[in-house]
């Protein structure tokens, strides 16, 4: 049985006061024995401070450096080791915003995922098709190619999570049909089995992301092979984020 993971991606939001208040509110709600895992990914500016608060859930970065070393002459970069050192447990890699705005191709994403895993973090590897690709009937090809190109060979069910985020669903309020989500998630799992073996593929969590809200979370999270959610906008309000999580109680 795969345990569901409810993950918040704060993106480039929150100054110190708002971010600390949001983190505290989520940490308070998430106390105790939960039937699912919870993760929040604040911006790098707040990661250390958030991770230093008392908490019982995962805290992750939104990216790690691709550099081949844990330290050195890489101005502006923060290595996976540094992220781990701040108390993080996870790192998102290959979010579509990074793929698009920073020209991160599959090979970069795969390298970053490997850096995260080697540093002792769980990599949350994001994939997803554009609207053009979906309308051209290429969604499955695009997504399975991204799995093949972005997942490192050292990935296991414990150190890696996949997040399927159709780009046209991110921040738009649009969501794919549950049939489309089921089709893509099944294809992702089949591709994972082809590259990592069926045992690892069966255990690996595949999240859905893109306009997940309290009103649609229950339905999306009930789809076959959907093992959690990666939540952007709705993760910036503790009540909304928690309302999504509570659909899994
Ligand atoms: P959204 O973002 O929930 O605001 O659509 C999801 C994401 O980009 O991770």
PDB file of C-alpha atoms and ligand atoms in Angstrom:
ATOM      1  CA  UNK A   1       0.000   0.000   0.000  1.00  0.00           C
ATOM      2  CA  UNK A   2       1.469   3.357  -1.003  1.00  0.00           C
ATOM      3  CA  UNK A   3       0.974   6.034   1.653  1.00  0.00           C
ATOM      4  CA  UNK A   4      -0.377   9.244   0.191  1.00  0.00           C
ATOM      5  CA  UNK A   5       1.797  12.370   0.207  1.00  0.00           C
ATOM      6  CA  UNK A   6       0.229  15.819   0.451  1.00  0.00           C
ATOM      7  CA  UNK A   7       2.882  18.310  -0.644  1.00  0.00           C
ATOM      8  CA  UNK A   8       2.825  22.107  -0.774  1.00  0.00           C
ATOM      9  CA  UNK A   9       4.968  24.059  -3.220  1.00  0.00           C
ATOM     10  CA  UNK A  10       5.061  27.660  -2.050  1.00  0.00           C
ATOM     11  CA  UNK A  11       7.025  28.804  -5.127  1.00  0.00           C
ATOM     12  CA  UNK A  12       8.518  32.331  -4.831  1.00  0.00           C
ATOM     13  CA  UNK A  13       6.070  33.467  -2.162  1.00  0.00           C
ATOM     14  CA  UNK A  14       6.164  34.645   1.450  1.00  0.00           C
ATOM     15  CA  UNK A  15       8.378  37.087   3.235  1.00  0.00           C
ATOM     16  CA  UNK A  16       9.587  36.035   6.660  1.00  0.00           C
ATOM     17  CA  UNK A  17       6.556  36.963   8.783  1.00  0.00           C
ATOM     18  CA  UNK A  18       3.977  35.381   6.455  1.00  0.00           C
ATOM     19  CA  UNK A  19       6.079  32.317   5.760  1.00  0.00           C
ATOM     20  CA  UNK A  20       6.799  31.566   9.385  1.00  0.00           C
ATOM     21  CA  UNK A  21       3.115  32.017  10.276  1.00  0.00           C
ATOM     22  CA  UNK A  22       2.074  29.705   7.432  1.00  0.00           C
ATOM     23  CA  UNK A  23       4.630  27.057   8.396  1.00  0.00           C
ATOM     24  CA  UNK A  24       3.594  27.189  12.050  1.00  0.00           C
ATOM     25  CA  UNK A  25      -0.074  26.876  11.153  1.00  0.00           C
ATOM     26  CA  UNK A  26       0.587  23.815   8.956  1.00  0.00           C
ATOM     27  CA  UNK A  27       2.904  22.231  11.534  1.00  0.00           C
ATOM     28  CA  UNK A  28       0.205  22.658  14.200  1.00  0.00           C
ATOM     29  CA  UNK A  29      -2.497  21.081  12.059  1.00  0.00           C
ATOM     30  CA  UNK A  30      -0.253  18.191  11.054  1.00  0.00           C
ATOM     31  CA  UNK A  31       0.639  17.054  14.556  1.00  0.00           C
ATOM     32  CA  UNK A  32      -0.212  13.539  15.686  1.00  0.00           C
ATOM     33  CA  UNK A  33      -0.673  10.265  13.903  1.00  0.00           C
ATOM     34  CA  UNK A  34      -1.776  10.889  10.339  1.00  0.00           C
ATOM     35  CA  UNK A  35      -2.741   8.276   7.746  1.00  0.00           C
ATOM     36  CA  UNK A  36      -0.710  10.153   5.092  1.00  0.00           C
ATOM     37  CA  UNK A  37       2.574  12.064   4.774  1.00  0.00           C
ATOM     38  CA  UNK A  38       2.779  15.856   4.538  1.00  0.00           C
ATOM     39  CA  UNK A  39       5.478  18.031   3.008  1.00  0.00           C
ATOM     40  CA  UNK A  40       5.898  21.778   2.632  1.00  0.00           C
ATOM     41  CA  UNK A  41       8.440  23.386   0.306  1.00  0.00           C
ATOM     42  CA  UNK A  42       9.092  27.024   1.238  1.00  0.00           C
ATOM     43  CA  UNK A  43      11.375  29.265  -0.812  1.00  0.00           C
ATOM     44  CA  UNK A  44      15.103  28.838  -0.155  1.00  0.00           C
ATOM     45  CA  UNK A  45      15.133  32.132   1.797  1.00  0.00           C
ATOM     46  CA  UNK A  46      12.948  30.599   4.520  1.00  0.00           C
ATOM     47  CA  UNK A  47      13.952  26.947   4.355  1.00  0.00           C
ATOM     48  CA  UNK A  48      16.390  27.003   7.270  1.00  0.00           C
ATOM     49  CA  UNK A  49      14.111  29.001   9.531  1.00  0.00           C
ATOM     50  CA  UNK A  50      11.085  26.873   8.745  1.00  0.00           C
ATOM     51  CA  UNK A  51      13.019  23.636   9.246  1.00  0.00           C
ATOM     52  CA  UNK A  52      14.254  24.927  12.625  1.00  0.00           C
ATOM     53  CA  UNK A  53      10.683  25.171  13.962  1.00  0.00           C
ATOM     54  CA  UNK A  54       9.419  22.107  15.831  1.00  0.00           C
ATOM     55  CA  UNK A  55       7.674  19.894  13.274  1.00  0.00           C
ATOM     56  CA  UNK A  56       6.762  16.323  12.481  1.00  0.00           C
ATOM     57  CA  UNK A  57       6.333  16.515   8.686  1.00  0.00           C
ATOM     58  CA  UNK A  58       8.640  16.858   5.701  1.00  0.00           C
ATOM     59  CA  UNK A  59      10.247  20.140   4.683  1.00  0.00           C
ATOM     60  CA  UNK A  60      11.689  20.475   1.212  1.00  0.00           C
ATOM     61  CA  UNK A  61      13.548  22.778  -1.138  1.00  0.00           C
ATOM     62  CA  UNK A  62      12.128  23.720  -4.546  1.00  0.00           C
ATOM     63  CA  UNK A  63      15.401  23.066  -6.376  1.00  0.00           C
ATOM     64  CA  UNK A  64      19.020  22.055  -5.814  1.00  0.00           C
ATOM     65  CA  UNK A  65      22.195  22.901  -7.670  1.00  0.00           C
ATOM     66  CA  UNK A  66      23.268  20.765 -10.597  1.00  0.00           C
ATOM     67  CA  UNK A  67      26.941  21.377  -9.739  1.00  0.00           C
ATOM     68  CA  UNK A  68      29.022  18.211  -9.392  1.00  0.00           C
ATOM     69  CA  UNK A  69      30.372  19.224  -5.988  1.00  0.00           C
ATOM     70  CA  UNK A  70      28.753  19.962  -2.615  1.00  0.00           C
ATOM     71  CA  UNK A  71      30.637  23.257  -2.400  1.00  0.00           C
ATOM     72  CA  UNK A  72      32.780  25.410  -4.633  1.00  0.00           C
ATOM     73  CA  UNK A  73      32.745  28.184  -7.203  1.00  0.00           C
ATOM     74  CA  UNK A  74      29.052  28.105  -8.199  1.00  0.00           C
ATOM     75  CA  UNK A  75      27.797  31.611  -7.410  1.00  0.00           C
ATOM     76  CA  UNK A  76      24.140  31.737  -6.505  1.00  0.00           C
ATOM     77  CA  UNK A  77      23.697  27.973  -6.292  1.00  0.00           C
ATOM     78  CA  UNK A  78      22.716  25.977  -3.220  1.00  0.00           C
ATOM     79  CA  UNK A  79      23.802  22.341  -3.181  1.00  0.00           C
ATOM     80  CA  UNK A  80      21.669  19.405  -2.081  1.00  0.00           C
ATOM     81  CA  UNK A  81      24.088  18.917   0.829  1.00  0.00           C
ATOM     82  CA  UNK A  82      23.436  22.494   1.962  1.00  0.00           C
ATOM     83  CA  UNK A  83      19.699  21.949   1.721  1.00  0.00           C
ATOM     84  CA  UNK A  84      20.011  18.746   3.755  1.00  0.00           C
ATOM     85  CA  UNK A  85      22.188  20.591   6.266  1.00  0.00           C
ATOM     86  CA  UNK A  86      19.360  23.093   6.843  1.00  0.00           C
ATOM     87  CA  UNK A  87      17.139  20.233   7.949  1.00  0.00           C
ATOM     88  CA  UNK A  88      15.278  19.543   4.711  1.00  0.00           C
ATOM     89  CA  UNK A  89      14.074  16.059   3.850  1.00  0.00           C
ATOM     90  CA  UNK A  90      12.982  16.554   0.231  1.00  0.00           C
ATOM     91  CA  UNK A  91      13.787  18.593  -2.865  1.00  0.00           C
ATOM     92  CA  UNK A  92      11.525  19.289  -5.809  1.00  0.00           C
ATOM     93  CA  UNK A  93      13.434  19.074  -9.098  1.00  0.00           C
ATOM     94  CA  UNK A  94      12.351  19.765 -12.657  1.00  0.00           C
ATOM     95  CA  UNK A  95       9.263  21.813 -11.899  1.00  0.00           C
ATOM     96  CA  UNK A  96       7.822  23.044 -15.201  1.00  0.00           C
ATOM     97  CA  UNK A  97       8.554  26.637 -14.189  1.00  0.00           C
ATOM     98  CA  UNK A  98      12.236  25.763 -13.898  1.00  0.00           C
ATOM     99  CA  UNK A  99      12.166  23.729 -17.091  1.00  0.00           C
ATOM    100  CA  UNK A 100      10.599  26.687 -18.924  1.00  0.00           C
ATOM    101  CA  UNK A 101      12.263  29.708 -17.287  1.00  0.00           C
ATOM    102  CA  UNK A 102      15.718  28.213 -16.696  1.00  0.00           C
ATOM    103  CA  UNK A 103      15.951  25.907 -19.712  1.00  0.00           C
ATOM    104  CA  UNK A 104      16.234  22.824 -17.544  1.00  0.00           C
ATOM    105  CA  UNK A 105      16.155  19.798 -19.806  1.00  0.00           C
ATOM    106  CA  UNK A 106      15.602  16.212 -18.716  1.00  0.00           C
ATOM    107  CA  UNK A 107      19.318  15.563 -18.290  1.00  0.00           C
ATOM    108  CA  UNK A 108      19.690  18.520 -15.900  1.00  0.00           C
ATOM    109  CA  UNK A 109      16.647  17.370 -13.956  1.00  0.00           C
ATOM    110  CA  UNK A 110      17.994  13.821 -13.780  1.00  0.00           C
ATOM    111  CA  UNK A 111      21.350  15.119 -12.501  1.00  0.00           C
ATOM    112  CA  UNK A 112      19.669  17.309  -9.892  1.00  0.00           C
ATOM    113  CA  UNK A 113      17.529  14.377  -8.747  1.00  0.00           C
ATOM    114  CA  UNK A 114      20.677  12.280  -8.367  1.00  0.00           C
ATOM    115  CA  UNK A 115      22.401  15.078  -6.401  1.00  0.00           C
ATOM    116  CA  UNK A 116      19.376  15.283  -4.068  1.00  0.00           C
ATOM    117  CA  UNK A 117      19.262  11.522  -3.540  1.00  0.00           C
ATOM    118  CA  UNK A 118      23.015  11.265  -2.983  1.00  0.00           C
ATOM    119  CA  UNK A 119      22.721  13.977  -0.319  1.00  0.00           C
ATOM    120  CA  UNK A 120      20.076  11.955   1.535  1.00  0.00           C
ATOM    121  CA  UNK A 121      17.022  13.834   0.305  1.00  0.00           C
ATOM    122  CA  UNK A 122      13.918  12.454  -1.369  1.00  0.00           C
ATOM    123  CA  UNK A 123      13.702  13.874  -4.896  1.00  0.00           C
ATOM    124  CA  UNK A 124      10.267  15.001  -6.104  1.00  0.00           C
ATOM    125  CA  UNK A 125      10.673  14.892  -9.878  1.00  0.00           C
ATOM    126  CA  UNK A 126       8.117  16.918 -11.848  1.00  0.00           C
ATOM    127  CA  UNK A 127       6.949  16.089 -15.351  1.00  0.00           C
ATOM    128  CA  UNK A 128       4.008  17.146 -17.503  1.00  0.00           C
ATOM    129  CA  UNK A 129       2.912  18.112 -20.990  1.00  0.00           C
ATOM    130  CA  UNK A 130       1.967  21.488 -22.479  1.00  0.00           C
ATOM    131  CA  UNK A 131      -1.531  22.196 -23.779  1.00  0.00           C
ATOM    132  CA  UNK A 132      -0.219  22.018 -27.348  1.00  0.00           C
ATOM    133  CA  UNK A 133       1.238  18.580 -26.710  1.00  0.00           C
ATOM    134  CA  UNK A 134      -1.995  17.360 -25.125  1.00  0.00           C
ATOM    135  CA  UNK A 135      -4.118  18.691 -27.980  1.00  0.00           C
ATOM    136  CA  UNK A 136      -1.806  17.013 -30.479  1.00  0.00           C
ATOM    137  CA  UNK A 137      -2.391  13.685 -28.722  1.00  0.00           C
ATOM    138  CA  UNK A 138       1.212  13.513 -27.527  1.00  0.00           C
ATOM    139  CA  UNK A 139       0.737  13.729 -23.749  1.00  0.00           C
ATOM    140  CA  UNK A 140       1.615  10.101 -23.023  1.00  0.00           C
ATOM    141  CA  UNK A 141       4.704  10.171 -25.251  1.00  0.00           C
ATOM    142  CA  UNK A 142       5.947  13.419 -23.728  1.00  0.00           C
ATOM    143  CA  UNK A 143       5.433  12.288 -20.158  1.00  0.00           C
ATOM    144  CA  UNK A 144       6.973   8.838 -20.598  1.00  0.00           C
ATOM    145  CA  UNK A 145       9.965  10.417 -22.372  1.00  0.00           C
ATOM    146  CA  UNK A 146      10.365  12.767 -19.399  1.00  0.00           C
ATOM    147  CA  UNK A 147      10.273   9.824 -16.985  1.00  0.00           C
ATOM    148  CA  UNK A 148      12.960   8.044 -18.987  1.00  0.00           C
ATOM    149  CA  UNK A 149      15.088  11.181 -19.200  1.00  0.00           C
ATOM    150  CA  UNK A 150      14.600  12.640 -15.726  1.00  0.00           C
ATOM    151  CA  UNK A 151      14.596   9.703 -13.307  1.00  0.00           C
ATOM    152  CA  UNK A 152      18.108   8.642 -12.254  1.00  0.00           C
ATOM    153  CA  UNK A 153      19.043   4.937 -12.058  1.00  0.00           C
ATOM    154  CA  UNK A 154      19.606   5.250  -8.290  1.00  0.00           C
ATOM    155  CA  UNK A 155      15.925   6.118  -7.735  1.00  0.00           C
ATOM    156  CA  UNK A 156      13.972   3.879  -5.364  1.00  0.00           C
ATOM    157  CA  UNK A 157      10.478   4.001  -3.893  1.00  0.00           C
ATOM    158  CA  UNK A 158      11.981   5.545  -0.757  1.00  0.00           C
ATOM    159  CA  UNK A 159      14.201   8.238  -2.252  1.00  0.00           C
ATOM    160  CA  UNK A 160      12.090   9.375  -5.188  1.00  0.00           C
ATOM    161  CA  UNK A 161       8.572  10.639  -5.862  1.00  0.00           C
ATOM    162  CA  UNK A 162       7.141  11.575  -9.271  1.00  0.00           C
ATOM    163  CA  UNK A 163       4.776  14.541  -9.676  1.00  0.00           C
ATOM    164  CA  UNK A 164       2.657  14.616 -12.828  1.00  0.00           C
ATOM    165  CA  UNK A 165       1.716  18.238 -13.448  1.00  0.00           C
ATOM    166  CA  UNK A 166       0.127  19.038 -16.796  1.00  0.00           C
ATOM    167  CA  UNK A 167       1.514  22.519 -17.478  1.00  0.00           C
ATOM    168  CA  UNK A 168      -1.849  23.827 -18.687  1.00  0.00           C
ATOM    169  CA  UNK A 169      -3.402  22.882 -15.327  1.00  0.00           C
ATOM    170  CA  UNK A 170      -0.877  24.747 -13.174  1.00  0.00           C
ATOM    171  CA  UNK A 171      -2.384  27.868 -11.628  1.00  0.00           C
ATOM    172  CA  UNK A 172      -5.175  27.969 -14.212  1.00  0.00           C
ATOM    173  CA  UNK A 173      -8.076  26.360 -12.366  1.00  0.00           C
ATOM    174  CA  UNK A 174      -8.286  23.769 -15.168  1.00  0.00           C
ATOM    175  CA  UNK A 175      -7.862  20.106 -14.316  1.00  0.00           C
ATOM    176  CA  UNK A 176      -7.736  17.058 -16.568  1.00  0.00           C
ATOM    177  CA  UNK A 177     -10.562  14.536 -16.395  1.00  0.00           C
ATOM    178  CA  UNK A 178     -10.072  11.732 -13.924  1.00  0.00           C
ATOM    179  CA  UNK A 179      -9.850   9.355 -16.899  1.00  0.00           C
ATOM    180  CA  UNK A 180      -6.970  11.378 -18.345  1.00  0.00           C
ATOM    181  CA  UNK A 181      -5.192  11.460 -14.983  1.00  0.00           C
ATOM    182  CA  UNK A 182      -5.630   7.692 -14.628  1.00  0.00           C
ATOM    183  CA  UNK A 183      -4.273   7.096 -18.121  1.00  0.00           C
ATOM    184  CA  UNK A 184      -1.160   9.226 -17.587  1.00  0.00           C
ATOM    185  CA  UNK A 185      -0.411   7.857 -14.119  1.00  0.00           C
ATOM    186  CA  UNK A 186      -0.688   4.274 -15.365  1.00  0.00           C
ATOM    187  CA  UNK A 187       1.684   5.110 -18.223  1.00  0.00           C
ATOM    188  CA  UNK A 188       4.153   6.685 -15.786  1.00  0.00           C
ATOM    189  CA  UNK A 189       4.117   3.597 -13.595  1.00  0.00           C
ATOM    190  CA  UNK A 190       4.638   1.334 -16.600  1.00  0.00           C
ATOM    191  CA  UNK A 191       7.613   3.443 -17.714  1.00  0.00           C
ATOM    192  CA  UNK A 192       9.061   3.376 -14.183  1.00  0.00           C
ATOM    193  CA  UNK A 193       8.759  -0.419 -14.256  1.00  0.00           C
ATOM    194  CA  UNK A 194      10.598  -0.527 -17.573  1.00  0.00           C
ATOM    195  CA  UNK A 195      13.539   1.510 -16.273  1.00  0.00           C
ATOM    196  CA  UNK A 196      13.698   0.563 -12.570  1.00  0.00           C
ATOM    197  CA  UNK A 197      11.916  -2.797 -12.352  1.00  0.00           C
ATOM    198  CA  UNK A 198       8.385  -3.546 -11.282  1.00  0.00           C
ATOM    199  CA  UNK A 199       9.057  -3.761  -7.550  1.00  0.00           C
ATOM    200  CA  UNK A 200      10.462  -0.225  -7.314  1.00  0.00           C
ATOM    201  CA  UNK A 201       7.797   1.076  -9.707  1.00  0.00           C
ATOM    202  CA  UNK A 202       4.986  -0.436  -7.617  1.00  0.00           C
ATOM    203  CA  UNK A 203       6.237   1.294  -4.473  1.00  0.00           C
ATOM    204  CA  UNK A 204       7.022   4.690  -5.953  1.00  0.00           C
ATOM    205  CA  UNK A 205       4.519   7.452  -5.299  1.00  0.00           C
ATOM    206  CA  UNK A 206       3.132   9.400  -8.236  1.00  0.00           C
ATOM    207  CA  UNK A 207       1.525  12.705  -7.239  1.00  0.00           C
ATOM    208  CA  UNK A 208      -0.906  14.726  -9.298  1.00  0.00           C
ATOM    209  CA  UNK A 209      -0.388  18.511  -9.404  1.00  0.00           C
ATOM    210  CA  UNK A 210      -2.158  21.396 -11.136  1.00  0.00           C
ATOM    211  CA  UNK A 211      -5.045  23.393  -9.631  1.00  0.00           C
ATOM    212  CA  UNK A 212      -5.665  20.960  -6.772  1.00  0.00           C
ATOM    213  CA  UNK A 213      -8.176  22.563  -4.407  1.00  0.00           C
ATOM    214  CA  UNK A 214     -10.290  21.487  -1.441  1.00  0.00           C
ATOM    215  CA  UNK A 215     -13.228  21.102  -3.842  1.00  0.00           C
ATOM    216  CA  UNK A 216     -11.544  18.692  -6.292  1.00  0.00           C
ATOM    217  CA  UNK A 217      -8.948  16.958  -4.105  1.00  0.00           C
ATOM    218  CA  UNK A 218     -11.062  14.018  -3.020  1.00  0.00           C
ATOM    219  CA  UNK A 219     -11.946  13.057  -6.577  1.00  0.00           C
ATOM    220  CA  UNK A 220      -8.410  13.503  -7.955  1.00  0.00           C
ATOM    221  CA  UNK A 221      -6.798  11.639  -5.068  1.00  0.00           C
ATOM    222  CA  UNK A 222      -9.179   8.713  -5.518  1.00  0.00           C
ATOM    223  CA  UNK A 223      -7.939   8.047  -9.063  1.00  0.00           C
ATOM    224  CA  UNK A 224      -5.954   4.838  -9.591  1.00  0.00           C
ATOM    225  CA  UNK A 225      -2.196   5.364  -9.223  1.00  0.00           C
ATOM    226  CA  UNK A 226      -2.601   8.849  -7.746  1.00  0.00           C
ATOM    227  CA  UNK A 227      -0.588   8.697  -4.541  1.00  0.00           C
ATOM    228  CA  UNK A 228      -0.885  12.283  -3.408  1.00  0.00           C
ATOM    229  CA  UNK A 229      -0.892  15.855  -4.593  1.00  0.00           C
ATOM    230  CA  UNK A 230       1.592  18.639  -5.260  1.00  0.00           C
ATOM    231  CA  UNK A 231      -0.235  21.839  -4.431  1.00  0.00           C
ATOM    232  CA  UNK A 232       0.824  25.350  -5.406  1.00  0.00           C
ATOM    233  CA  UNK A 233      -1.656  28.194  -4.884  1.00  0.00           C
ATOM    234  CA  UNK A 234      -3.814  26.398  -2.333  1.00  0.00           C
ATOM    235  CA  UNK A 235      -0.756  25.581  -0.196  1.00  0.00           C
ATOM    236  CA  UNK A 236      -0.330  29.277   0.642  1.00  0.00           C
ATOM    237  CA  UNK A 237      -3.378  29.199   2.908  1.00  0.00           C
ATOM    238  CA  UNK A 238      -3.024  26.783   5.807  1.00  0.00           C
ATOM    239  CA  UNK A 239      -6.788  26.168   5.927  1.00  0.00           C
ATOM    240  CA  UNK A 240      -7.040  25.334   2.219  1.00  0.00           C
ATOM    241  CA  UNK A 241      -3.932  23.151   2.306  1.00  0.00           C
ATOM    242  CA  UNK A 242      -5.262  21.323   5.305  1.00  0.00           C
ATOM    243  CA  UNK A 243      -8.742  20.967   3.815  1.00  0.00           C
ATOM    244  CA  UNK A 244      -7.074  19.110   0.931  1.00  0.00           C
ATOM    245  CA  UNK A 245      -5.124  16.905   3.354  1.00  0.00           C
ATOM    246  CA  UNK A 246      -8.246  16.197   5.386  1.00  0.00           C
ATOM    247  CA  UNK A 247      -9.950  14.585   2.399  1.00  0.00           C
ATOM    248  CA  UNK A 248      -7.550  11.691   3.113  1.00  0.00           C
ATOM    249  CA  UNK A 249      -8.414  11.257   6.815  1.00  0.00           C
TER     250      UNK A 249
HETATM  251  P1  LIG B   1      -1.122  25.086  -8.576  1.00  0.00           P
HETATM  252  O1  LIG B   1       0.449  24.739  -8.757  1.00  0.00           O
HETATM  253  O2  LIG B   1      -1.642  24.177  -7.485  1.00  0.00           O
HETATM  254  O3  LIG B   1      -1.135  26.537  -8.165  1.00  0.00           O
HETATM  255  O4  LIG B   1      -1.790  24.837  -9.879  1.00  0.00           O
HETATM  256  C1  LIG B   1       0.916  23.428  -8.698  1.00  0.00           C
HETATM  257  C2  LIG B   1       2.417  23.397  -8.903  1.00  0.00           C
HETATM  258  O5  LIG B   1       2.911  24.133  -9.787  1.00  0.00           O
HETATM  259  O6  LIG B   1       3.146  22.656  -8.226  1.00  0.00           O
END
